[in-house]
Coordinates of C-alpha atoms in Angstrom, one line a residue:
X1 CA 124.6 28.9 -142.1
X2 CA 126.4 25.3 -141.6
X3 CA 127.8 25.5 -138.5
X4 CA 131.6 23.9 -137.5
X5 CA 131.2 20.4 -135.9
X6 CA 133.6 21.8 -133.0
X7 CA 130.6 24.2 -132.1
X8 CA 128.0 21.9 -132.3
X9 CA 129.4 18.6 -130.5
X10 CA 130.4 21.6 -127.7
X11 CA 126.6 22.3 -127.2
X12 CA 125.5 19.2 -127.1
X13 CA 127.9 18.3 -124.5
X14 CA 126.9 21.6 -122.6
X15 CA 123.3 20.5 -123.0
X16 CA 124.6 17.1 -121.2
X17 CA 126.3 18.0 -119.1
X18 CA 123.8 20.2 -117.6
X19 CA 120.9 17.6 -118.3
X20 CA 122.9 15.6 -115.7
X21 CA 123.1 18.3 -113.8
X22 CA 119.6 18.4 -113.2
X23 CA 118.9 14.9 -113.0
X24 CA 121.9 14.9 -110.1
X25 CA 119.6 17.6 -108.2
X26 CA 116.8 16.2 -108.7
X27 CA 117.2 12.9 -107.6
X28 CA 118.3 13.9 -104.3
X29 CA 114.8 15.9 -104.0
X30 CA 113.4 13.6 -104.4
X31 CA 115.4 11.5 -101.7
X32 CA 115.1 14.1 -99.3
X33 CA 110.9 14.8 -99.9
X34 CA 110.4 11.1 -99.3
X35 CA 112.8 10.9 -96.4
X36 CA 110.4 14.1 -95.0
X37 CA 107.0 12.5 -96.1
X38 CA 107.6 8.8 -95.2
X39 CA 110.0 8.6 -92.3
X40 CA 109.1 12.4 -91.0
X41 CA 105.9 13.5 -90.8
X42 CA 103.7 9.7 -92.3
X43 CA 105.7 7.7 -89.1
X44 CA 105.1 10.7 -86.8
X45 CA 101.4 11.0 -87.5
X46 CA 100.3 7.0 -87.4
X47 CA 102.7 7.0 -83.9
X48 CA 101.0 10.5 -82.9
X49 CA 97.6 9.4 -83.5
X50 CA 98.2 5.4 -82.0
X51 CA 100.6 6.8 -79.2
X52 CA 103.4 5.7 -80.1
X53 CA 105.7 6.3 -78.0
X54 CA 109.2 5.4 -79.7
X55 CA 110.0 7.4 -82.1
X56 CA 112.7 6.2 -83.4
X57 CA 112.0 6.2 -86.8
X58 CA 115.5 7.8 -88.7
X59 CA 118.9 8.7 -87.2
X60 CA 121.8 11.7 -88.0
X61 CA 122.1 9.4 -91.6
X62 CA 123.3 13.2 -93.3
X63 CA 126.4 13.1 -91.2
X64 CA 126.9 9.3 -92.3
X65 CA 131.0 9.2 -93.3
X66 CA 130.1 5.5 -94.1
X67 CA 127.5 3.4 -96.2
X68 CA 127.0 0.7 -93.2
X69 CA 126.3 3.9 -91.1
X70 CA 123.8 5.1 -93.4
X71 CA 121.6 1.7 -93.7
X72 CA 121.8 1.8 -90.5
X73 CA 120.5 5.4 -89.7
X74 CA 118.8 5.8 -93.0
X75 CA 115.8 3.6 -91.6
X76 CA 115.9 2.8 -88.7
X77 CA 112.8 0.8 -88.7
X78 CA 114.0 -1.0 -90.9
X79 CA 117.2 -2.1 -90.3
X80 CA 116.2 -3.4 -87.1
X81 CA 113.7 -5.7 -88.7
X82 CA 116.2 -7.4 -91.4
X83 CA 118.8 -7.0 -88.5
X84 CA 116.7 -8.5 -86.1
X85 CA 114.6 -11.1 -88.6
X86 CA 116.9 -11.9 -91.0
X87 CA 120.6 -11.4 -90.2
X88 CA 120.0 -12.7 -86.5
X89 CA 118.5 -15.7 -88.1
X90 CA 120.4 -16.6 -90.5
X91 CA 123.2 -16.6 -88.3
X92 CA 122.0 -19.0 -85.8
X93 CA 120.7 -21.6 -88.5
X94 CA 124.2 -21.0 -89.9
X95 CA 125.7 -21.4 -86.3
X96 CA 127.2 -18.3 -86.2
X97 CA 129.7 -19.1 -90.0
X98 CA 130.2 -16.7 -92.8
X99 CA 129.5 -13.5 -91.4
X100 CA 130.1 -11.8 -94.7
X101 CA 127.6 -13.8 -96.6
X102 CA 124.5 -13.6 -94.1
X103 CA 125.0 -10.1 -94.5
X104 CA 125.2 -10.5 -98.2
X105 CA 122.1 -12.7 -97.9
X106 CA 119.9 -9.8 -96.3
X107 CA 121.9 -6.9 -98.8
X108 CA 119.3 -9.2 -101.7
X109 CA 116.5 -9.6 -99.8
X110 CA 116.5 -6.2 -99.0
X111 CA 117.4 -5.7 -102.9
X112 CA 113.8 -7.8 -103.6
X113 CA 111.8 -6.2 -101.4
X114 CA 112.3 -2.6 -102.2
X115 CA 112.8 -3.5 -106.1
X116 CA 109.1 -4.8 -105.5
X117 CA 107.3 -2.3 -103.5
X118 CA 108.9 0.3 -106.7
X119 CA 107.2 -2.6 -109.3
X120 CA 104.0 -2.3 -107.8
X121 CA 104.2 1.6 -107.2
X122 CA 105.3 2.0 -110.8
X123 CA 103.1 -1.2 -113.0
X124 CA 105.9 -1.8 -114.9
X125 CA 109.6 -4.1 -114.0
X126 CA 112.5 -1.8 -114.0
X127 CA 115.4 -3.5 -111.6
X128 CA 117.5 0.1 -111.5
X129 CA 117.4 0.1 -108.0
X130 CA 118.0 -3.6 -107.5
X131 CA 121.0 -3.2 -109.7
X132 CA 122.4 -0.1 -107.4
X133 CA 121.5 -1.6 -104.3
X134 CA 122.6 -5.0 -104.5
X135 CA 126.1 -4.9 -106.6
X136 CA 127.2 -1.0 -105.7
X137 CA 125.8 -0.5 -102.3
X138 CA 127.4 -4.0 -101.3
X139 CA 130.5 -2.8 -102.5
X140 CA 130.6 0.3 -100.6
X141 CA 129.2 -1.1 -98.0
X142 CA 132.4 -3.0 -97.4
X143 CA 134.6 -0.4 -98.7
X144 CA 133.3 2.7 -96.7
X145 CA 133.3 1.2 -93.5
X146 CA 133.4 2.6 -90.0
X147 CA 136.8 2.9 -90.1
X148 CA 137.1 5.6 -91.8
X149 CA 136.1 8.7 -89.7
X150 CA 137.4 12.1 -91.6
X151 CA 134.8 14.3 -92.5
X152 CA 136.1 13.6 -96.1
X153 CA 134.1 10.6 -96.2
X154 CA 130.3 12.4 -95.9
X155 CA 131.3 14.4 -98.6
X156 CA 131.7 10.8 -100.5
X157 CA 128.8 9.4 -99.4
X158 CA 127.0 12.9 -100.2
X159 CA 128.2 12.5 -103.9
X160 CA 127.8 8.8 -104.4
X161 CA 123.9 9.7 -103.4
X162 CA 123.9 12.6 -105.5
X163 CA 125.3 10.3 -108.6
X164 CA 122.4 7.2 -107.6
X165 CA 119.6 9.0 -107.4
X166 CA 120.1 11.0 -110.6
X167 CA 120.7 7.5 -112.3
X168 CA 117.6 6.2 -110.8
X169 CA 115.6 9.3 -111.7
X170 CA 116.4 9.0 -115.3
X171 CA 116.7 6.1 -115.7
X172 CA 112.8 5.4 -114.6
X173 CA 111.4 8.2 -116.0
X174 CA 112.7 6.9 -119.3
X175 CA 111.2 3.2 -119.0
X176 CA 108.1 5.4 -117.6
X177 CA 108.3 7.3 -120.8
X178 CA 108.5 4.4 -123.3
X179 CA 105.4 2.1 -121.3
X180 CA 103.1 4.8 -122.7
X181 CA 104.5 5.3 -126.0
X182 CA 105.6 1.9 -126.9
X183 CA 102.9 -0.3 -125.3
X184 CA 103.3 -3.7 -126.0
X185 CA 101.5 -5.3 -128.8
X186 CA 101.6 -8.8 -127.4
X187 CA 102.3 -9.6 -123.7
X188 CA 104.2 -12.5 -123.0
X189 CA 106.5 -13.2 -120.1
X190 CA 109.7 -12.0 -121.5
X191 CA 108.0 -8.7 -122.7
X192 CA 106.5 -7.5 -118.7
X193 CA 110.0 -7.4 -117.8
X194 CA 112.3 -6.5 -120.2
X195 CA 112.9 -2.6 -120.1
X196 CA 110.8 -1.3 -122.8
X197 CA 112.9 1.8 -123.0
X198 CA 115.9 -1.2 -124.9
X199 CA 113.8 -0.7 -127.6
X200 CA 111.4 1.9 -127.7
X201 CA 112.4 4.1 -130.6
X202 CA 111.0 7.9 -130.7

């Protein structure tokens, strides 16, 4: 029995929509679980064992109405380190000029370190987080800044987090699958830094 082309295309679109929503929700779930596991449980456990009095590892980032506030409150430890040892030092070297350029340089440093951690953890190089963080993260930081105070901006922030985390989860899963099922025949530098999912056809 032949099905009309319209019905088939509609079924494919419905399946794509369901999978997209699944990845968006799964990506955000991974974000929340990672936050709870590392910044809340892990850091507080070590603070308790070492009797470390300062427990300000994060602030109420979930109430942020701007990405600039989200970056300041999501991981206070990393933010404070970057602020005092990267941003302030670069400003001092440049005699407090080019503040926007210094901020961009700090974003690139943070994105590079985050990508390095993911590369070492996964065992392959696929700069999805670097691209999202270094490009879209910078754009949203300047576009959605602290002058926006309406609650709608919190909804916008969560929407972008849903989309970004879903994209990361989807692309990293594709690359993980390609790394397993399409191994390199010859290990070259170009082959190691080129995403395998671009050429793997299974």
